[in-house]
Amino acid sequence: MSHKRIPKRKAAIAVGGVAALGAAALLLPQANASQDGGARGGASTARTLKADDADDLAARLSKLLGDAFAGSYYDSANRQLVVNVTDVSGDNNVIVQAKKAGAEVREVDNSTAELQAAARTLRTKATIPGTAWAVDPRTNKILVTADSTVTGTRWDRLESTVDGLGSGMATIKKSAGTFKTFVSGGDAIFGGGARCSLGFNVTAGDGSPAFLTAGHCGVAAEQWSDAQNGAPIATVDQATFPGNGDFALVKYDDPNTQAPSDVNVGGGQSVQILQAAEATVGQQVFRMGSTTGLHDGQVLGLDATVNYPEGTVTGLIQTDVCAEPGDSGGSLFTQDGGAVGLTSGGSGDCTSGGETFFQPVTTALAATGATLGDAGAGGGQQAGGDQQAGDGQQAGDGQQAGGDQQAGDGQQAGGDQIGGGQEAGAGAGDGSDGFGAADDPSGADASNGQAPGTGHASGTGNAGRSGRSGLTDTH
């Protein structure tokens, strides 16, 4: 995949997922460390955990604690799982069990059932375009977000609904931007005048090579190319948007296509994707998009509902990772190679910040019957092999960071992704952090084609093809 720049909140990852330090993205050492099982400070018995281990523990405790379980989140600073419990008092066996399992336990007011009921009320009474909500276990409330279009009677309706939920059940946050879909992924793909990005390469249920991207990309065009105005290379097999998700399975037309299971993070470097991973609130995650490059942030909420202008989408992951047009469908992943999400939409940008929502990869795989991992036979080198970042070849004969120009309306990383070329006619990359950077966040989003209700488009690396495509602004 070719990606442009890493402005504002930089993140840095070395080949194979080994951490390197970036200016604003702390790749924490626990991402490659094992659980130590030790107690922290005095009487506390909470264990230090990797985020993935914390997610596993939360799933076990949810079953163990039953109705007393009121959500959980990952405390990344202390590397601990914090579990919310209700209906307990004193040294109750519920607390004893959770602490014995290694979690930090706190008593809260709102139960899971109460929070779910409140979310249903919002769905019934306040499904207003430009609004979103998700349970925030850190505050034990529902976080309701309204974008700049929610004003007047629509704002009054939202505020009244939230007030009607009762004190301490929900909070409202105003967003300066507007919610829109981000057709995106890792590398750029083009279809029907829209530009998106490939999220993750997968193997379809019939064994053919395919990739996942955003569903609003899949409904915008049936065939997709890896170059603007280029010949189609893949055809949409399934697409969901709006409704219960925002995902599409797109099959490569050539059954011998090499489809490496990695994410190109720019600068000739990639992260090998090893498995699908569930998101955990508080977890650090990384997003790769062909417009804005590599950015990091935290998971803020799960099972989020977003009311886009095109319709309501449920079951998403809410984060504080930034994104811009051309980033949609892009890869959300963990440092140690877990595929977490596909960029759906949000508000804001990578200068002022904002909210971005992601389709969980696990549910997209389950719905499409696809599996994560390398697909295709063919003769190209798999990503991460001899030619991955050394001589500029990615998975065969396609130039990754060497001499190819990216298709689009300008030169994307021109002759060299790691610093010299113009990106889609915008800023030059400085290359100072080893991942390539371009100064202009907007110049890359190509000019031609508005896809109905779509925004960022992107995609994962398509191996064995020369040429890299720039993303087009599609909203």
Coordinates of C-alpha atoms in Angstrom, one line a residue:
M1 CA 0.0 0.0 0.0
S2 CA 1.1 3.5 -0.5
H3 CA 0.2 6.2 2.0
K4 CA 0.8 9.8 2.0
R5 CA 1.8 11.5 5.2
I6 CA 1.7 11.5 8.9
P7 CA 0.8 15.0 10.0
K8 CA -0.3 16.1 13.5
R9 CA -0.6 12.9 15.5
K10 CA 2.3 10.8 14.2
A11 CA 2.7 7.1 14.7
A12 CA 5.6 4.9 13.8
I13 CA 5.8 1.2 13.3
A14 CA 8.7 -0.8 11.9
V15 CA 8.5 -3.7 9.5
G16 CA 6.7 -6.7 11.0
G17 CA 5.1 -4.7 13.8
V18 CA 8.2 -4.0 15.9
A19 CA 7.8 -0.7 17.7
A20 CA 9.6 2.5 16.9
L21 CA 8.9 5.7 18.7
G22 CA 7.0 8.5 17.0
A23 CA 6.6 12.1 18.1
A24 CA 3.0 11.7 19.3
A25 CA 2.3 8.0 19.1
L26 CA 3.6 6.0 22.0
L27 CA 3.9 2.4 21.0
L28 CA 3.8 0.9 24.4
P29 CA 6.1 -2.0 25.2
Q30 CA 3.3 -4.1 26.5
A31 CA 2.1 -4.7 22.9
N32 CA 4.8 -7.3 22.6
A33 CA 5.2 -8.3 26.2
S34 CA 3.5 -11.1 28.0
Q35 CA 1.2 -10.9 30.9
D36 CA 3.3 -10.8 34.1
G37 CA 0.5 -11.7 36.5
G38 CA 2.0 -9.6 39.2
A39 CA 0.2 -7.4 41.7
R40 CA 0.5 -3.6 41.4
G41 CA 1.1 -1.5 44.4
G42 CA 0.1 -2.5 47.9
A43 CA -3.2 -4.4 48.2
S44 CA -4.1 -4.2 44.6
T45 CA -4.2 -7.6 42.9
A46 CA -4.9 -6.3 39.4
R47 CA -2.5 -7.8 36.9
T48 CA -0.6 -6.0 34.1
L49 CA -2.0 -7.2 30.8
K50 CA -1.7 -6.7 27.1
A51 CA -4.8 -5.2 25.6
D52 CA -5.7 -8.4 23.8
D53 CA -5.3 -10.3 27.1
A54 CA -7.5 -7.8 28.8
D55 CA -10.2 -8.3 26.2
D56 CA -10.1 -12.0 26.8
L57 CA -10.3 -11.6 30.6
A58 CA -13.2 -9.2 30.1
A59 CA -15.1 -11.8 28.1
R60 CA -14.6 -14.4 30.8
L61 CA -15.6 -12.1 33.6
S62 CA -18.7 -11.0 31.7
K63 CA -19.9 -14.6 31.8
L64 CA -18.7 -15.2 35.3
L65 CA -20.3 -12.1 36.9
G66 CA -23.6 -12.3 35.0
D67 CA -26.0 -9.4 35.6
A68 CA -23.5 -7.7 38.0
F69 CA -21.1 -7.1 35.0
A70 CA -21.6 -3.5 33.8
G71 CA -18.8 -3.2 31.2
S72 CA -15.1 -2.9 31.3
Y73 CA -12.2 -0.9 29.8
Y74 CA -8.5 -1.1 29.4
D75 CA -6.4 1.3 31.5
S76 CA -3.5 1.7 29.1
A77 CA -1.5 3.8 31.6
N78 CA -1.4 1.1 34.2
R79 CA -1.9 -1.8 31.8
Q80 CA -4.9 -3.1 33.7
L81 CA -8.4 -4.2 33.0
V82 CA -11.0 -2.2 34.9
V83 CA -14.3 -4.0 35.4
N84 CA -17.6 -2.2 36.4
V85 CA -20.0 -4.1 38.7
T86 CA -23.4 -3.2 40.1
D87 CA -25.7 -4.5 42.8
V88 CA -22.9 -5.5 45.1
S89 CA -22.0 -4.3 48.6
G90 CA -18.9 -4.6 50.8
D91 CA -16.7 -7.6 50.3
N92 CA -19.2 -9.3 48.0
N93 CA -18.2 -12.6 46.3
V94 CA -18.6 -10.8 42.9
I95 CA -15.8 -8.4 43.7
V96 CA -13.7 -11.2 45.1
Q97 CA -14.0 -13.2 42.0
A98 CA -13.2 -10.4 39.7
K99 CA -10.2 -9.3 41.7
K100 CA -9.0 -12.9 41.9
A101 CA -9.1 -13.1 38.1
G102 CA -6.8 -10.1 37.9
A103 CA -9.0 -7.2 37.2
E104 CA -9.4 -3.8 38.9
V105 CA -13.0 -3.6 40.2
R106 CA -15.1 -0.6 40.7
E107 CA -18.8 -0.3 41.7
V108 CA -21.0 1.8 39.4
D109 CA -24.6 3.0 39.3
N110 CA -25.8 2.0 35.8
S111 CA -26.1 -1.7 34.9
T112 CA -25.6 -3.1 31.4
A113 CA -29.3 -3.6 31.0
E114 CA -30.1 0.0 32.0
L115 CA -27.6 1.3 29.5
Q116 CA -28.9 -0.9 26.7
A117 CA -32.4 0.2 27.5
A118 CA -31.3 3.9 27.3
A119 CA -29.7 3.2 23.9
R120 CA -32.9 1.7 22.6
T121 CA -34.8 4.8 23.7
L122 CA -32.3 7.0 21.8
R123 CA -32.8 4.8 18.7
T124 CA -36.6 5.2 19.0
K125 CA -36.8 8.9 19.8
A126 CA -33.6 10.5 18.6
T127 CA -32.5 8.9 15.3
I128 CA -31.5 12.2 13.9
P129 CA -28.9 12.6 11.1
G130 CA -25.7 13.9 12.6
T131 CA -26.0 12.1 15.9
A132 CA -24.2 9.1 17.4
W133 CA -24.1 7.3 20.7
A134 CA -22.1 4.5 22.4
V135 CA -21.7 3.2 25.9
D136 CA -18.7 4.7 27.6
P137 CA -17.6 2.3 30.4
R138 CA -15.2 4.8 31.8
T139 CA -18.0 7.1 32.8
N140 CA -20.6 4.4 33.0
K141 CA -22.8 6.5 30.8
I142 CA -23.9 6.7 27.2
L143 CA -21.9 9.3 25.3
V144 CA -24.2 11.1 22.8
T145 CA -22.4 13.1 20.1
A146 CA -24.1 15.7 17.9
D147 CA -22.4 17.2 14.9
S148 CA -22.7 20.8 13.7
T149 CA -25.9 20.2 11.7
V150 CA -28.0 19.3 14.8
T151 CA -29.5 22.6 15.7
G152 CA -32.9 24.2 16.5
T153 CA -35.7 21.7 17.0
R154 CA -33.5 18.7 16.3
W155 CA -31.2 19.8 19.1
D156 CA -34.1 20.4 21.4
R157 CA -35.4 16.9 20.6
L158 CA -32.1 15.3 21.3
E159 CA -31.6 17.2 24.5
S160 CA -35.1 16.4 25.7
T161 CA -34.6 12.7 25.0
V162 CA -31.3 12.6 26.9
D163 CA -32.9 14.4 29.8
G164 CA -35.7 11.9 29.8
L165 CA -33.2 9.1 30.3
G166 CA -32.7 10.3 33.9
S167 CA -29.8 11.9 35.7
G168 CA -26.4 10.2 35.3
M169 CA -27.4 8.0 32.4
A170 CA -26.0 10.0 29.4
T171 CA -24.0 13.0 28.4
I172 CA -24.1 15.1 25.2
K173 CA -21.0 16.3 23.4
K174 CA -21.1 18.7 20.4
S175 CA -18.8 18.1 17.5
A176 CA -17.5 21.0 15.4
G177 CA -17.6 19.0 12.2
T178 CA -20.3 16.9 10.4
F179 CA -20.7 13.2 10.3
K180 CA -19.9 11.7 6.9
T181 CA -18.7 8.5 5.6
F182 CA -15.0 8.0 4.8
V183 CA -14.6 5.6 1.9
S184 CA -11.1 4.4 2.8
G185 CA -8.5 1.8 3.8
G186 CA -4.8 1.4 3.3
D187 CA -4.2 1.7 -0.5
A188 CA -6.4 3.6 -2.8
I189 CA -9.0 1.9 -4.9
F190 CA -11.3 3.6 -7.5
G191 CA -14.8 2.8 -8.7
G192 CA -17.6 4.7 -10.3
G193 CA -16.1 8.1 -9.7
A194 CA -15.5 7.3 -6.1
R195 CA -12.2 6.7 -4.3
C196 CA -11.9 4.3 -1.4
S197 CA -9.2 2.3 0.3
L198 CA -8.7 -1.4 0.8
G199 CA -8.9 -2.4 4.5
F200 CA -7.6 -5.9 4.8
N201 CA -6.9 -8.7 2.3
V202 CA -8.9 -11.9 3.1
T203 CA -9.8 -15.2 1.6
A204 CA -13.5 -15.5 0.5
G205 CA -15.6 -18.5 1.6
D206 CA -15.0 -20.1 -1.8
G207 CA -11.2 -19.8 -1.4
S208 CA -10.7 -16.9 -3.8
P209 CA -8.6 -13.8 -2.9
A210 CA -10.6 -10.8 -1.8
F211 CA -10.5 -7.8 0.4
L212 CA -12.6 -6.0 2.9
T213 CA -13.5 -2.3 2.6
A214 CA -16.3 0.0 3.7
G215 CA -19.8 -0.9 2.7
H216 CA -20.6 2.5 1.5
C217 CA -17.8 2.0 -1.0
G218 CA -19.3 -1.3 -2.0
V219 CA -22.7 0.2 -2.7
A220 CA -21.2 3.2 -4.6
A221 CA -19.6 1.0 -7.4
E222 CA -19.6 -2.6 -8.4
Q223 CA -16.1 -2.8 -9.9
W224 CA -12.9 -1.3 -8.5
S225 CA -9.5 -0.5 -9.8
D226 CA -6.1 0.2 -8.1
A227 CA -5.5 3.2 -10.4
Q228 CA -7.7 6.1 -11.3
N229 CA -9.4 5.5 -14.6
G230 CA -7.6 2.1 -14.7
A231 CA -9.0 -1.3 -15.6
P232 CA -11.1 -3.0 -12.9
I233 CA -9.3 -5.5 -10.8
A234 CA -12.0 -6.6 -8.4
T235 CA -15.8 -6.9 -8.2
V236 CA -18.1 -6.4 -5.2
D237 CA -19.4 -9.7 -3.9
Q238 CA -21.4 -8.4 -0.8
A239 CA -22.0 -5.0 0.7
T240 CA -23.9 -3.8 3.8
F241 CA -24.6 0.0 4.2
P242 CA -26.6 1.5 5.9
G243 CA -28.0 -0.9 8.5
N244 CA -26.2 -3.4 10.7
G245 CA -22.7 -2.4 9.7
D246 CA -20.6 -0.7 7.0
F247 CA -18.6 -3.4 5.2
A248 CA -18.1 -4.9 1.8
L249 CA -16.3 -8.1 0.5
V250 CA -14.7 -7.4 -2.9
K251 CA -13.2 -10.3 -4.8
Y252 CA -10.2 -10.0 -7.1
D253 CA -11.0 -10.8 -10.7
D254 CA -7.8 -12.7 -11.1
P255 CA -7.9 -15.8 -8.9
N256 CA -4.1 -15.9 -8.9
T257 CA -3.8 -12.4 -7.3
Q258 CA -1.3 -12.3 -4.4
A259 CA -3.1 -10.7 -1.5
P260 CA -0.6 -10.3 1.4
S261 CA -2.0 -10.1 4.9
D262 CA -0.3 -6.9 5.9
V263 CA -0.8 -3.1 6.3
N264 CA 1.6 -0.8 4.5
V265 CA 2.3 2.0 6.9
G266 CA 4.5 4.0 4.5
G267 CA 8.2 4.5 4.1
G268 CA 8.6 1.0 2.8
Q269 CA 7.4 -0.5 6.1
S270 CA 4.5 -2.8 6.8
V271 CA 2.8 -4.5 9.7
Q272 CA 2.0 -8.2 9.3
I273 CA -1.6 -8.9 10.1
L274 CA -1.8 -12.1 12.1
Q275 CA -5.4 -12.3 13.3
A276 CA -8.7 -10.5 13.7
A277 CA -9.1 -8.7 17.1
E278 CA -12.0 -7.4 19.1
A279 CA -11.8 -3.8 20.1
T280 CA -11.5 -2.9 23.8
V281 CA -12.4 0.5 25.3
G282 CA -9.1 2.3 26.3
Q283 CA -7.0 0.2 23.8
Q284 CA -4.5 2.0 21.7
V285 CA -5.1 1.5 18.0
F286 CA -3.6 2.6 14.7
R287 CA -5.3 3.7 11.5
M288 CA -3.7 3.8 8.1
G289 CA -5.3 5.8 5.3
S290 CA -4.1 6.9 1.9
T291 CA -5.0 10.5 2.6
T292 CA -3.6 11.2 6.0
G293 CA -1.2 8.3 6.6
L294 CA -0.7 6.7 9.9
H295 CA -2.4 8.0 13.0
D296 CA -3.1 6.5 16.5
G297 CA -5.6 7.0 19.2
Q298 CA -7.9 5.1 21.6
V299 CA -11.1 3.2 21.5
L300 CA -13.8 5.2 23.2
G301 CA -16.9 3.1 22.8
L302 CA -18.3 -0.1 21.4
D303 CA -21.6 -1.0 19.6
A304 CA -21.9 2.6 18.5
T305 CA -24.9 3.8 16.5
V306 CA -24.2 6.5 13.9
N307 CA -26.9 8.4 12.0
Y308 CA -25.3 9.3 8.7
P309 CA -27.3 11.4 6.2
E310 CA -27.6 8.2 4.1
G311 CA -29.1 6.2 7.0
T312 CA -28.4 4.7 10.4
V313 CA -25.5 2.3 10.9
T314 CA -25.2 0.2 14.1
G315 CA -22.5 -2.0 15.7
L316 CA -19.5 0.4 15.1
I317 CA -16.4 1.2 17.1
Q318 CA -16.0 4.8 18.3
T319 CA -12.5 6.3 18.5
D320 CA -10.7 9.5 18.8
V321 CA -8.4 8.7 15.9
C322 CA -8.6 11.3 13.2
A323 CA -9.5 10.7 9.5
E324 CA -10.2 12.7 6.4
P325 CA -11.8 12.2 3.0
G326 CA -10.0 9.4 1.2
D327 CA -9.3 7.4 4.4
S328 CA -12.6 5.4 4.4
G329 CA -12.4 1.6 4.3
G330 CA -8.9 1.9 5.7
S331 CA -7.3 -0.4 8.2
L332 CA -7.6 0.0 12.0
F333 CA -5.2 -2.4 13.7
T334 CA -3.0 -3.0 16.8
Q335 CA 0.7 -2.8 17.0
D336 CA 1.0 -6.6 17.3
G337 CA -0.9 -7.4 14.1
G338 CA -4.5 -7.5 15.1
A339 CA -7.0 -6.4 12.5
V340 CA -9.6 -4.4 14.4
G341 CA -11.7 -2.3 12.1
L342 CA -12.5 -0.7 8.7
T343 CA -12.8 3.1 8.5
S344 CA -16.5 4.1 8.2
G345 CA -17.0 7.8 8.9
G346 CA -17.0 10.6 11.4
S347 CA -16.4 14.2 11.8
G348 CA -13.4 16.5 12.0
D349 CA -10.0 16.2 10.5
C350 CA -6.3 15.5 11.3
T351 CA -5.6 19.2 12.1
S352 CA -8.4 19.9 14.6
G353 CA -9.2 16.3 15.6
G354 CA -12.6 14.7 15.8
E355 CA -14.4 11.3 16.1
T356 CA -14.1 8.4 13.7
F357 CA -16.2 5.2 13.6
F358 CA -15.0 1.8 12.4
Q359 CA -16.7 -1.3 11.3
P360 CA -15.4 -4.2 13.5
V361 CA -13.5 -6.7 11.3
T362 CA -14.7 -9.7 13.3
T363 CA -18.4 -9.0 12.5
A364 CA -17.5 -8.3 8.8
L365 CA -15.7 -11.6 8.6
A366 CA -18.6 -13.5 10.2
A367 CA -21.2 -11.9 7.9
T368 CA -19.3 -12.5 4.7
G369 CA -17.8 -15.9 5.5
A370 CA -14.3 -14.7 4.7
T371 CA -11.2 -15.4 6.7
L372 CA -8.2 -13.2 7.4
G373 CA -4.9 -14.1 5.9
D374 CA -3.0 -14.5 2.6
A375 CA -4.9 -15.6 -0.4
G376 CA -4.1 -16.4 -4.0
A377 CA -1.5 -18.6 -5.6
G378 CA 0.5 -16.9 -8.2
G379 CA 4.2 -16.3 -8.4
G380 CA 4.7 -13.0 -6.7
Q381 CA 6.7 -12.6 -3.4
Q382 CA 4.5 -12.4 -0.4
A383 CA 4.7 -9.1 1.5
G384 CA 7.4 -9.2 4.1
G385 CA 9.6 -11.4 1.9
D386 CA 12.9 -10.7 0.2
Q387 CA 11.7 -7.7 -1.6
Q388 CA 9.3 -6.0 0.8
A389 CA 11.0 -2.8 1.6
G390 CA 14.5 -3.2 0.5
D391 CA 14.4 -2.7 -3.2
G392 CA 11.0 -1.1 -3.5
Q393 CA 9.2 -4.2 -4.7
Q394 CA 6.0 -5.2 -2.9
A395 CA 4.7 -8.7 -3.3
G396 CA 6.0 -9.2 -6.8
D397 CA 6.6 -6.7 -9.5
G398 CA 4.6 -3.8 -8.1
Q399 CA 6.7 -0.8 -7.1
Q400 CA 5.9 0.2 -3.5
A401 CA 8.1 3.1 -2.6
G402 CA 10.6 3.2 -5.4
G403 CA 9.8 4.6 -8.8
D404 CA 6.1 4.4 -9.4
Q405 CA 3.8 7.4 -9.5
Q406 CA 0.6 7.1 -7.7
A407 CA -2.5 7.4 -10.0
G408 CA -4.6 10.4 -9.2
D409 CA -4.5 14.0 -10.0
G410 CA -1.0 14.5 -8.8
Q411 CA 2.1 12.6 -7.8
Q412 CA 1.5 10.7 -4.7
A413 CA 4.9 10.4 -3.0
G414 CA 6.2 10.8 -6.5
G415 CA 9.5 8.9 -6.9
D416 CA 9.8 8.1 -3.3
Q417 CA 7.3 7.7 -0.6
I418 CA 9.8 8.4 2.1
G419 CA 10.1 12.0 1.6
G420 CA 10.6 13.7 -1.7
G421 CA 7.6 13.6 -3.9
Q422 CA 4.5 15.7 -4.1
E423 CA 1.5 14.0 -2.8
A424 CA -1.5 14.4 -5.0
G425 CA -0.3 17.8 -6.0
A426 CA -0.1 18.9 -2.4
G427 CA 2.8 19.1 0.1
A428 CA 6.1 17.5 -0.2
G429 CA 7.0 14.8 2.3
D430 CA 9.8 15.6 4.7
G431 CA 10.7 12.0 5.5
S432 CA 12.0 13.1 8.9
D433 CA 10.3 10.3 10.8
G434 CA 11.1 7.6 8.2
F435 CA 7.5 7.1 7.2
G436 CA 7.0 9.8 4.6
A437 CA 5.0 12.9 5.3
A438 CA 3.1 15.3 3.2
D439 CA 2.0 18.7 4.4
D440 CA -1.4 19.1 2.8
P441 CA -4.2 17.0 4.1
S442 CA -6.7 18.0 1.5
G443 CA -4.9 18.2 -1.8
A444 CA -4.7 14.5 -2.2
D445 CA -8.4 13.8 -2.3
A446 CA -8.9 13.7 -6.0
S447 CA -11.2 15.9 -7.6
N448 CA -13.5 13.9 -9.7
G449 CA -16.3 12.0 -8.4
Q450 CA -18.8 12.3 -5.7
A451 CA -20.1 8.9 -4.5
P452 CA -23.5 9.0 -2.9
G453 CA -23.0 9.6 0.7
T454 CA -19.4 8.5 0.8
G455 CA -16.3 10.2 2.0
H456 CA -12.9 8.6 2.5
A457 CA -11.8 5.7 0.4
S458 CA -8.8 3.6 0.8
G459 CA -7.5 0.0 0.7
T460 CA -4.9 -2.5 1.7
G461 CA -1.9 -3.4 -0.4
N462 CA -2.6 -5.1 -3.7
A463 CA 0.5 -7.2 -4.3
G464 CA 2.0 -7.9 -7.6
R465 CA 0.7 -4.8 -9.5
S466 CA 2.7 -1.9 -10.4
G467 CA 1.4 1.5 -9.6
R468 CA -0.2 3.0 -6.5
S469 CA -3.4 4.9 -6.5
G470 CA -4.2 8.1 -4.7
L471 CA -7.5 8.5 -2.9
T472 CA -10.3 10.7 -4.1
D473 CA -12.6 12.7 -1.9
T474 CA -15.9 11.1 -2.3
H475 CA -18.2 13.1 0.0

